[in-house]
Amino acid sequence: MTPLLGRRARLRWLHLIIGGALLMPYFLVGTAIVGSFRAGANVFSSPVDQLIAFAFALPMASVTALFPLARPLSVSAARALCGLEPDRPLADGPARTRQARVRAALWYTLHVALGGIVSGMTLALTPFAVGVTVLPFFAAVREAPVLDVPEALDGPWLPVLAPFAGIAMLAAMAGCAAAAGALLADRAPVLLGPTPDDRLAAAERRLAGLAVRNRLARELHDSVGHALSAVTLQAGAARRVLDSDPEFVREALTAIEETTRRTVDELDSVLGLLRRTADTAENAQDTEAAGFAQDTTGPGLDALDGLLARCGVPVSYTAEGDRGAVPGAVAREAYRIVQEALSNALRHGARGGPVRLRITVRAEEVEIVMDSPLPARPSPVRPGGGRGLRGVRERAVLLGGRTGAGPHDGGWRLTACLPLRPGARELP
């Protein structure tokens, strides 16, 4: 009896009853349409008229189910009552495409059609079957006009067979409800499942989340990584002259204090970017695709002087053109690129070697060129390292620019060209 009266079968039966209740407004409109053509006739007393009204009701139900919000309501009911298998997912969110709306309308029409049939059987057949079951035991039931037994069937064997007939009718009704519920459960993943567009949108959301995490890692790598490199270099230099040059040690400790304080402020700014992006998660893919080009928070080219003074290595800085003509988003990315280039010079360049930085602002782009000396012996590669140049490239490409890095005149040169009117590009 579990397939017919188990918990899942009862929930599916309830789902069908809800479908029958949803059908009623359309059915009443259908009876009004049929009644307008049959003046004076009682539509509810004619099975043919009721079938015609039922036929009028289904197209009206289909039209109303084309609205986008019909799908999430149907999905919620199906998940709660249809007893679906866990490996057969349903779509989330309103139906945005025509294919999704048509599928949702087909599901809704099937739901109300089967629900109307099963609800009608439940309301009409249940009292009749119960009456037939108890027919031999109550004379008042045998005399009831609703159970007017034909003379051909009215015989001495009727009291014996009536209970079995009543139970058979109830079992047949439960079987019909179970079959209808199983049909809805089988069609739910097809009609309410994700369409190819839904799967594409879900993949884009996942990619957007990964892009946001990658952006956060890049921001932390550039700001915090540079600060740690500078602090390490300054602390090491101070340790070596701790007894011989107290004034230099004092200056180094002051520089360390300023660097760490500024880095904490930048860290707060980066975490603020993450929080704002999380608050607007549904637009995250557009924000990241543009490389947060609309976000101008954080240091720009005007903060380069302080960065170069605190970096811990001598830097020869040349600026050409009007830095004020550089848009805030481009200036911010340019600052981060210079910061990362300095970090690479601190980690992998010759200690104490001079670094040359040239920033040229042209009519259409800003060019960054940094030359640093190579050490006599290559620096060992740290586990998990090697992301600095990749981050520089990502920043430039997201703005529509380009980068280059490699040996040049016995040293190492990093170049980056950023357009002043950035156009976001996908990373290859």
Short mmCIF file of C-alpha atoms in Angstrom, two decimals:
data_model
loop_
_atom_site.label_atom_id
_atom_site.label_comp_id
_atom_site.label_asym_id
_atom_site.label_seq_id
_atom_site.Cartn_x
_atom_site.Cartn_y
_atom_site.Cartn_z
CA MET A 1 0.00 0.00 0.00
CA THR A 2 2.99 2.33 0.27
CA PRO A 3 2.95 3.32 -3.45
CA LEU A 4 -0.73 4.30 -3.09
CA LEU A 5 -0.99 5.68 0.43
CA GLY A 6 2.60 6.30 1.54
CA ARG A 7 3.87 9.72 2.55
CA ARG A 8 5.15 10.57 -0.93
CA ALA A 9 1.86 9.46 -2.52
CA ARG A 10 -0.12 11.60 -0.06
CA LEU A 11 2.03 14.65 -0.75
CA ARG A 12 1.62 14.17 -4.49
CA TRP A 13 -2.14 13.81 -4.01
CA LEU A 14 -2.14 17.09 -2.09
CA HIS A 15 -0.18 18.67 -4.93
CA LEU A 16 -2.86 17.54 -7.37
CA ILE A 17 -5.62 18.90 -5.14
CA ILE A 18 -3.82 22.27 -5.18
CA GLY A 19 -3.76 22.03 -8.97
CA GLY A 20 -7.50 21.45 -8.95
CA ALA A 21 -7.99 24.50 -6.74
CA LEU A 22 -5.88 26.58 -9.14
CA LEU A 23 -8.03 25.37 -12.03
CA MET A 24 -11.32 26.55 -10.49
CA PRO A 25 -11.16 30.23 -11.54
CA TYR A 26 -10.45 29.25 -15.14
CA PHE A 27 -13.14 26.55 -15.01
CA LEU A 28 -15.74 29.01 -13.74
CA VAL A 29 -14.90 31.38 -16.59
CA GLY A 30 -15.21 28.41 -18.95
CA THR A 31 -18.67 27.55 -17.57
CA ALA A 32 -19.70 31.17 -18.06
CA ILE A 33 -18.59 30.98 -21.70
CA VAL A 34 -20.45 27.70 -22.24
CA GLY A 35 -23.52 29.04 -20.44
CA SER A 36 -23.61 32.10 -22.73
CA PHE A 37 -24.17 29.76 -25.69
CA ARG A 38 -26.72 27.58 -23.86
CA ALA A 39 -29.20 30.00 -22.43
CA GLY A 40 -31.21 28.52 -19.56
CA ALA A 41 -29.16 25.32 -19.39
CA ASN A 42 -27.48 24.20 -16.16
CA VAL A 43 -23.87 23.62 -17.16
CA PHE A 44 -23.04 21.79 -13.92
CA SER A 45 -25.68 19.13 -14.59
CA SER A 46 -24.30 18.24 -18.02
CA PRO A 47 -21.04 16.25 -18.19
CA VAL A 48 -20.57 17.31 -21.81
CA ASP A 49 -20.85 20.98 -20.91
CA GLN A 50 -18.40 20.52 -18.07
CA LEU A 51 -15.88 18.92 -20.42
CA ILE A 52 -16.26 21.83 -22.81
CA ALA A 53 -15.76 24.31 -19.94
CA PHE A 54 -12.68 22.29 -18.92
CA ALA A 55 -11.36 22.58 -22.47
CA PHE A 56 -11.85 26.37 -22.34
CA ALA A 57 -10.07 26.60 -18.96
CA LEU A 58 -6.76 24.98 -19.97
CA PRO A 59 -5.69 27.56 -22.61
CA MET A 60 -6.46 30.37 -20.17
CA ALA A 61 -4.27 28.67 -17.55
CA SER A 62 -1.47 28.31 -20.10
CA VAL A 63 -1.51 32.03 -20.91
CA THR A 64 -1.30 33.13 -17.28
CA ALA A 65 1.62 30.74 -16.70
CA LEU A 66 3.74 32.58 -19.30
CA PHE A 67 4.57 35.28 -16.75
CA PRO A 68 8.17 34.91 -15.43
CA LEU A 69 7.17 34.50 -11.77
CA ALA A 70 5.01 31.45 -12.54
CA ARG A 71 8.07 29.20 -12.70
CA PRO A 72 9.51 29.86 -9.21
CA LEU A 73 6.06 29.31 -7.68
CA SER A 74 5.66 26.02 -9.55
CA VAL A 75 9.20 24.98 -8.64
CA SER A 76 8.59 25.64 -4.94
CA ALA A 77 5.42 23.53 -4.95
CA ALA A 78 7.06 20.72 -6.93
CA ARG A 79 10.09 20.57 -4.63
CA ALA A 80 7.92 20.44 -1.53
CA LEU A 81 5.25 17.99 -2.69
CA CYS A 82 6.34 15.97 -5.73
CA GLY A 83 9.00 13.86 -4.01
CA LEU A 84 11.63 14.47 -6.69
CA GLU A 85 14.92 12.61 -6.81
CA PRO A 86 17.87 14.68 -5.47
CA ASP A 87 19.88 14.22 -8.68
CA ARG A 88 17.19 15.86 -10.83
CA PRO A 89 17.52 19.59 -10.15
CA LEU A 90 14.94 22.26 -10.93
CA ALA A 91 15.62 25.78 -12.15
CA ASP A 92 15.78 28.70 -9.74
CA GLY A 93 14.55 32.19 -10.44
CA PRO A 94 11.99 33.61 -12.86
CA ALA A 95 11.75 32.33 -16.41
CA ARG A 96 13.52 34.99 -18.50
CA THR A 97 13.68 33.32 -21.91
CA ARG A 98 10.85 32.25 -24.19
CA GLN A 99 11.87 28.61 -23.95
CA ALA A 100 11.76 28.68 -20.16
CA ARG A 101 8.37 30.42 -20.11
CA VAL A 102 6.87 27.92 -22.57
CA ARG A 103 8.14 25.01 -20.49
CA ALA A 104 6.73 26.54 -17.31
CA ALA A 105 3.38 27.12 -19.03
CA LEU A 106 3.27 23.47 -20.18
CA TRP A 107 4.02 22.31 -16.65
CA TYR A 108 1.36 24.55 -15.12
CA THR A 109 -1.23 23.40 -17.67
CA LEU A 110 -0.42 19.75 -16.98
CA HIS A 111 -0.58 20.38 -13.25
CA VAL A 112 -4.00 22.05 -13.27
CA ALA A 113 -5.39 19.56 -15.83
CA LEU A 114 -4.42 16.47 -13.85
CA GLY A 115 -5.26 18.28 -10.61
CA GLY A 116 -8.74 19.11 -11.87
CA ILE A 117 -9.39 15.50 -12.84
CA VAL A 118 -8.06 14.01 -9.59
CA SER A 119 -9.82 16.67 -7.49
CA GLY A 120 -13.12 15.94 -9.25
CA MET A 121 -12.66 12.22 -8.65
CA THR A 122 -11.79 12.84 -5.00
CA LEU A 123 -14.82 15.03 -4.37
CA ALA A 124 -17.33 12.91 -6.29
CA LEU A 125 -16.10 9.35 -5.97
CA THR A 126 -15.02 9.31 -2.32
CA PRO A 127 -18.51 9.72 -0.74
CA PHE A 128 -20.04 7.38 -3.30
CA ALA A 129 -17.42 4.66 -2.69
CA VAL A 130 -17.76 5.02 1.08
CA GLY A 131 -21.54 4.74 0.74
CA VAL A 132 -21.22 1.57 -1.34
CA THR A 133 -18.79 0.10 1.20
CA VAL A 134 -21.19 0.57 4.12
CA LEU A 135 -24.29 -0.29 2.08
CA PRO A 136 -24.94 -3.67 3.74
CA PHE A 137 -24.72 -2.25 7.25
CA PHE A 138 -27.07 0.76 7.14
CA ALA A 139 -30.60 0.68 5.75
CA ALA A 140 -30.67 4.46 5.50
CA VAL A 141 -27.72 4.32 3.10
CA ARG A 142 -29.47 1.68 0.94
CA GLU A 143 -32.52 3.92 0.66
CA ALA A 144 -30.56 7.09 -0.15
CA PRO A 145 -31.39 8.42 -3.64
CA VAL A 146 -27.73 9.00 -4.42
CA LEU A 147 -27.22 5.22 -4.25
CA ASP A 148 -30.20 4.28 -6.37
CA VAL A 149 -29.14 0.80 -7.42
CA PRO A 150 -30.51 -0.44 -10.76
CA GLU A 151 -32.93 -3.38 -10.56
CA ALA A 152 -30.56 -5.57 -12.55
CA LEU A 153 -27.95 -5.25 -9.84
CA ASP A 154 -30.30 -5.30 -6.88
CA GLY A 155 -30.15 -8.87 -5.66
CA PRO A 156 -29.30 -10.96 -2.61
CA TRP A 157 -25.62 -10.93 -3.54
CA LEU A 158 -25.44 -7.10 -3.42
CA PRO A 159 -24.75 -6.81 0.36
CA VAL A 160 -21.89 -9.29 -0.02
CA LEU A 161 -20.16 -7.64 -2.97
CA ALA A 162 -20.86 -3.97 -2.15
CA PRO A 163 -17.98 -3.56 0.38
CA PHE A 164 -15.51 -5.05 -2.09
CA ALA A 165 -16.82 -2.79 -4.86
CA GLY A 166 -16.49 0.28 -2.65
CA ILE A 167 -12.94 -0.61 -1.60
CA ALA A 168 -12.04 -1.30 -5.26
CA MET A 169 -13.30 2.16 -6.25
CA LEU A 170 -11.25 3.80 -3.51
CA ALA A 171 -8.17 1.79 -4.54
CA ALA A 172 -8.72 2.72 -8.20
CA MET A 173 -8.99 6.39 -7.25
CA ALA A 174 -5.76 6.20 -5.19
CA GLY A 175 -4.07 4.46 -8.12
CA CYS A 176 -5.16 7.21 -10.50
CA ALA A 177 -3.87 9.88 -8.09
CA ALA A 178 -0.56 8.01 -7.66
CA ALA A 179 -0.16 7.64 -11.43
CA ALA A 180 -0.93 11.33 -12.02
CA GLY A 181 1.50 12.34 -9.27
CA ALA A 182 4.22 10.10 -10.70
CA LEU A 183 3.66 11.64 -14.15
CA LEU A 184 4.10 15.15 -12.74
CA ALA A 185 7.23 14.11 -10.84
CA ASP A 186 8.67 12.57 -13.99
CA ARG A 187 7.95 15.67 -16.12
CA ALA A 188 9.09 18.22 -13.52
CA PRO A 189 12.84 18.07 -14.31
CA VAL A 190 12.05 18.34 -18.04
CA LEU A 191 9.61 21.26 -17.87
CA LEU A 192 10.89 23.01 -14.73
CA GLY A 193 14.55 22.06 -15.02
CA PRO A 194 17.23 24.50 -16.12
CA THR A 195 17.29 25.40 -19.79
CA PRO A 196 20.59 25.83 -21.66
CA ASP A 197 20.31 29.57 -20.98
CA ASP A 198 19.82 28.89 -17.26
CA ARG A 199 22.90 26.67 -17.20
CA LEU A 200 24.89 29.35 -19.02
CA ALA A 201 23.74 32.00 -16.52
CA ALA A 202 24.68 29.74 -13.60
CA ALA A 203 28.11 29.13 -15.11
CA GLU A 204 28.58 32.88 -15.57
CA ARG A 205 27.66 33.46 -11.92
CA ARG A 206 30.20 30.87 -10.80
CA LEU A 207 32.86 32.40 -13.02
CA ALA A 208 32.01 35.85 -11.67
CA GLY A 209 32.47 34.61 -8.12
CA LEU A 210 35.83 33.10 -9.01
CA ALA A 211 36.83 36.35 -10.73
CA VAL A 212 35.96 38.37 -7.63
CA ARG A 213 38.03 36.05 -5.46
CA ASN A 214 40.90 36.31 -7.93
CA ARG A 215 40.63 40.11 -7.87
CA LEU A 216 40.75 40.15 -4.08
CA ALA A 217 43.81 37.88 -4.08
CA ARG A 218 45.49 40.15 -6.59
CA GLU A 219 44.77 43.27 -4.52
CA LEU A 220 46.10 41.64 -1.36
CA HIS A 221 49.15 40.31 -3.16
CA ASP A 222 50.02 43.72 -4.56
CA SER A 223 49.42 45.86 -1.49
CA VAL A 224 50.31 43.56 1.39
CA GLY A 225 53.03 41.69 -0.49
CA HIS A 226 54.80 44.90 -1.44
CA ALA A 227 54.59 46.21 2.12
CA LEU A 228 56.03 43.01 3.57
CA SER A 229 58.87 43.04 1.07
CA ALA A 230 59.73 46.67 1.88
CA VAL A 231 59.46 46.10 5.63
CA THR A 232 61.66 43.00 5.43
CA LEU A 233 64.31 44.88 3.48
CA GLN A 234 64.27 47.86 5.85
CA ALA A 235 64.32 45.68 8.95
CA GLY A 236 67.26 43.67 7.58
CA ALA A 237 69.21 46.84 6.79
CA ALA A 238 68.48 48.26 10.24
CA ARG A 239 69.62 45.03 11.92
CA ARG A 240 72.98 45.14 10.14
CA VAL A 241 73.77 48.72 11.36
CA LEU A 242 71.99 48.53 14.71
CA ASP A 243 75.11 49.40 16.72
CA SER A 244 76.99 51.56 14.23
CA ASP A 245 74.29 53.87 12.85
CA PRO A 246 71.41 54.50 15.31
CA GLU A 247 70.07 57.37 13.17
CA PHE A 248 69.61 55.07 10.17
CA VAL A 249 67.88 52.53 12.42
CA ARG A 250 65.51 55.25 13.65
CA GLU A 251 64.68 56.24 10.07
CA ALA A 252 64.14 52.62 9.09
CA LEU A 253 61.77 52.02 12.00
CA THR A 254 59.85 55.17 11.07
CA ALA A 255 59.57 53.97 7.50
CA ILE A 256 58.39 50.56 8.71
CA GLU A 257 55.73 52.22 10.88
CA GLU A 258 54.47 54.39 8.01
CA THR A 259 54.46 51.46 5.58
CA THR A 260 52.48 49.19 7.88
CA ARG A 261 49.99 51.93 8.75
CA ARG A 262 49.37 52.71 5.08
CA THR A 263 49.09 49.01 4.27
CA VAL A 264 46.40 48.57 6.93
CA ASP A 265 44.45 51.40 5.29
CA GLU A 266 44.83 49.77 1.88
CA LEU A 267 43.74 46.43 3.34
CA ASP A 268 40.58 48.08 4.68
CA SER A 269 39.95 49.49 1.21
CA VAL A 270 40.39 46.07 -0.42
CA LEU A 271 38.02 44.42 2.06
CA GLY A 272 35.55 47.23 1.39
CA LEU A 273 35.69 46.34 -2.30
CA LEU A 274 34.89 42.74 -1.42
CA ARG A 275 31.93 43.70 0.77
CA ARG A 276 30.45 46.02 -1.86
CA THR A 277 30.86 43.36 -4.52
CA ALA A 278 29.13 40.78 -2.30
CA ASP A 279 26.20 43.18 -1.78
CA THR A 280 25.74 43.38 -5.55
CA ALA A 281 26.53 39.76 -6.34
CA GLU A 282 24.01 39.47 -9.16
CA ASN A 283 25.96 42.10 -11.12
CA ALA A 284 29.35 40.76 -10.12
CA GLN A 285 30.18 39.37 -13.53
CA ASP A 286 29.70 42.77 -15.20
CA THR A 287 31.76 44.50 -12.51
CA GLU A 288 34.65 42.09 -12.78
CA ALA A 289 34.56 41.98 -16.58
CA ALA A 290 35.25 45.68 -16.57
CA GLY A 291 38.05 45.15 -14.06
CA PHE A 292 36.23 47.28 -11.50
CA ALA A 293 36.89 50.09 -13.95
CA GLN A 294 34.24 52.24 -12.32
CA ASP A 295 35.82 51.89 -8.88
CA THR A 296 38.30 54.71 -8.34
CA THR A 297 39.02 54.07 -4.67
CA GLY A 298 42.60 53.45 -3.63
CA PRO A 299 45.86 55.24 -4.40
CA GLY A 300 46.60 56.62 -7.85
CA LEU A 301 49.53 58.19 -9.66
CA ASP A 302 49.57 61.13 -7.26
CA ALA A 303 50.57 58.70 -4.48
CA LEU A 304 53.63 57.39 -6.31
CA ASP A 305 56.05 59.78 -4.60
CA GLY A 306 55.21 58.35 -1.18
CA LEU A 307 55.40 54.79 -2.51
CA LEU A 308 58.84 55.34 -4.01
CA ALA A 309 60.12 57.04 -0.85
CA ARG A 310 59.09 54.06 1.30
CA CYS A 311 60.01 51.21 -1.03
CA GLY A 312 63.51 50.63 0.43
CA VAL A 313 65.53 50.88 -2.79
CA PRO A 314 66.82 53.94 -4.63
CA VAL A 315 64.49 54.80 -7.50
CA SER A 316 65.17 57.20 -10.36
CA TYR A 317 61.70 58.45 -11.31
CA THR A 318 60.89 60.34 -14.51
CA ALA A 319 57.39 61.55 -15.33
CA GLU A 320 56.37 62.89 -18.73
CA GLY A 321 52.99 64.31 -19.64
CA ASP A 322 50.01 65.41 -17.56
CA ARG A 323 49.27 62.88 -14.81
CA GLY A 324 46.03 64.71 -14.10
CA ALA A 325 44.70 63.62 -17.49
CA VAL A 326 44.77 59.96 -16.43
CA PRO A 327 41.31 58.70 -15.36
CA GLY A 328 41.01 57.54 -11.78
CA ALA A 329 40.53 53.85 -12.61
CA VAL A 330 43.56 53.79 -14.92
CA ALA A 331 45.67 55.72 -12.39
CA ARG A 332 44.73 53.24 -9.70
CA GLU A 333 45.76 50.25 -11.84
CA ALA A 334 48.97 52.04 -12.85
CA TYR A 335 49.83 52.53 -9.15
CA ARG A 336 49.29 48.82 -8.48
CA ILE A 337 51.45 47.86 -11.46
CA VAL A 338 54.29 50.08 -10.23
CA GLN A 339 53.84 48.66 -6.74
CA GLU A 340 54.11 45.10 -8.03
CA ALA A 341 57.13 45.96 -10.17
CA LEU A 342 58.87 47.40 -7.11
CA SER A 343 58.01 44.28 -5.13
CA ASN A 344 59.60 42.13 -7.83
CA ALA A 345 62.71 44.35 -7.77
CA LEU A 346 62.91 43.99 -3.98
CA ARG A 347 62.48 40.22 -4.05
CA HIS A 348 64.47 39.25 -7.12
CA GLY A 349 66.69 42.21 -8.08
CA ALA A 350 70.20 43.03 -6.97
CA ARG A 351 70.16 44.34 -3.40
CA GLY A 352 70.73 48.07 -3.26
CA GLY A 353 70.78 48.33 -7.04
CA PRO A 354 69.22 51.43 -8.57
CA VAL A 355 65.78 51.16 -10.14
CA ARG A 356 64.70 53.41 -12.99
CA LEU A 357 61.01 54.21 -13.43
CA ARG A 358 59.56 56.19 -16.32
CA ILE A 359 55.86 57.04 -16.69
CA THR A 360 54.78 58.72 -19.90
CA VAL A 361 51.26 60.05 -20.40
CA ARG A 362 50.39 60.30 -24.08
CA ALA A 363 47.21 61.32 -25.86
CA GLU A 364 45.72 57.82 -25.87
CA GLU A 365 47.64 55.83 -23.28
CA VAL A 366 49.94 55.89 -20.28
CA GLU A 367 53.18 53.92 -20.54
CA ILE A 368 55.03 52.49 -17.53
CA VAL A 369 58.62 51.34 -17.91
CA MET A 370 60.70 50.04 -14.97
CA ASP A 371 64.28 48.83 -15.25
CA SER A 372 65.93 47.00 -12.36
CA PRO A 373 69.32 45.25 -12.06
CA LEU A 374 69.50 41.49 -12.02
CA PRO A 375 71.30 39.75 -9.12
CA ALA A 376 74.51 37.83 -9.67
CA ARG A 377 72.71 34.65 -8.59
CA PRO A 378 69.00 34.10 -9.42
CA SER A 379 66.64 34.25 -6.44
CA PRO A 380 65.04 30.96 -5.44
CA VAL A 381 61.39 30.60 -6.40
CA ARG A 382 59.10 30.57 -3.36
CA PRO A 383 56.37 27.89 -3.18
CA GLY A 384 53.13 29.43 -4.34
CA GLY A 385 54.94 32.43 -5.82
CA GLY A 386 55.22 33.59 -9.37
CA ARG A 387 51.88 35.42 -9.55
CA GLY A 388 53.20 38.98 -9.61
CA LEU A 389 53.76 39.31 -13.36
CA ARG A 390 50.51 37.47 -14.02
CA GLY A 391 48.67 39.99 -11.87
CA VAL A 392 50.31 42.87 -13.77
CA ARG A 393 49.21 41.33 -17.06
CA GLU A 394 45.65 40.76 -15.83
CA ARG A 395 45.33 44.36 -14.69
CA ALA A 396 46.51 45.66 -18.05
CA VAL A 397 44.43 43.29 -20.17
CA LEU A 398 41.23 43.99 -18.23
CA LEU A 399 41.65 47.65 -19.15
CA GLY A 400 42.41 46.80 -22.76
CA GLY A 401 46.17 47.34 -22.41
CA ARG A 402 49.28 45.21 -22.80
CA THR A 403 52.43 44.33 -20.86
CA GLY A 404 55.89 42.97 -21.46
CA ALA A 405 58.68 41.71 -19.21
CA GLY A 406 62.13 40.27 -19.79
CA PRO A 407 65.90 40.86 -19.80
CA HIS A 408 67.03 44.21 -21.22
CA ASP A 409 70.56 45.68 -21.37
CA GLY A 410 71.87 43.42 -18.61
CA GLY A 411 68.90 44.09 -16.33
CA TRP A 412 65.18 43.38 -16.17
CA ARG A 413 62.59 45.58 -17.83
CA LEU A 414 58.85 45.60 -17.20
CA THR A 415 56.58 47.64 -19.46
CA ALA A 416 52.85 48.27 -19.35
CA CYS A 417 50.68 50.37 -21.66
CA LEU A 418 47.21 51.29 -20.39
CA PRO A 419 44.68 53.10 -22.60
CA LEU A 420 43.24 56.30 -21.14
CA ARG A 421 39.80 55.16 -22.31
CA PRO A 422 39.83 51.57 -21.10
CA GLY A 423 37.79 48.88 -22.78
CA ALA A 424 37.38 45.68 -20.81
CA ARG A 425 38.57 42.52 -22.52
CA GLU A 426 38.27 38.88 -21.61
CA LEU A 427 41.47 37.25 -20.47
CA PRO A 428 42.70 34.71 -23.01
#
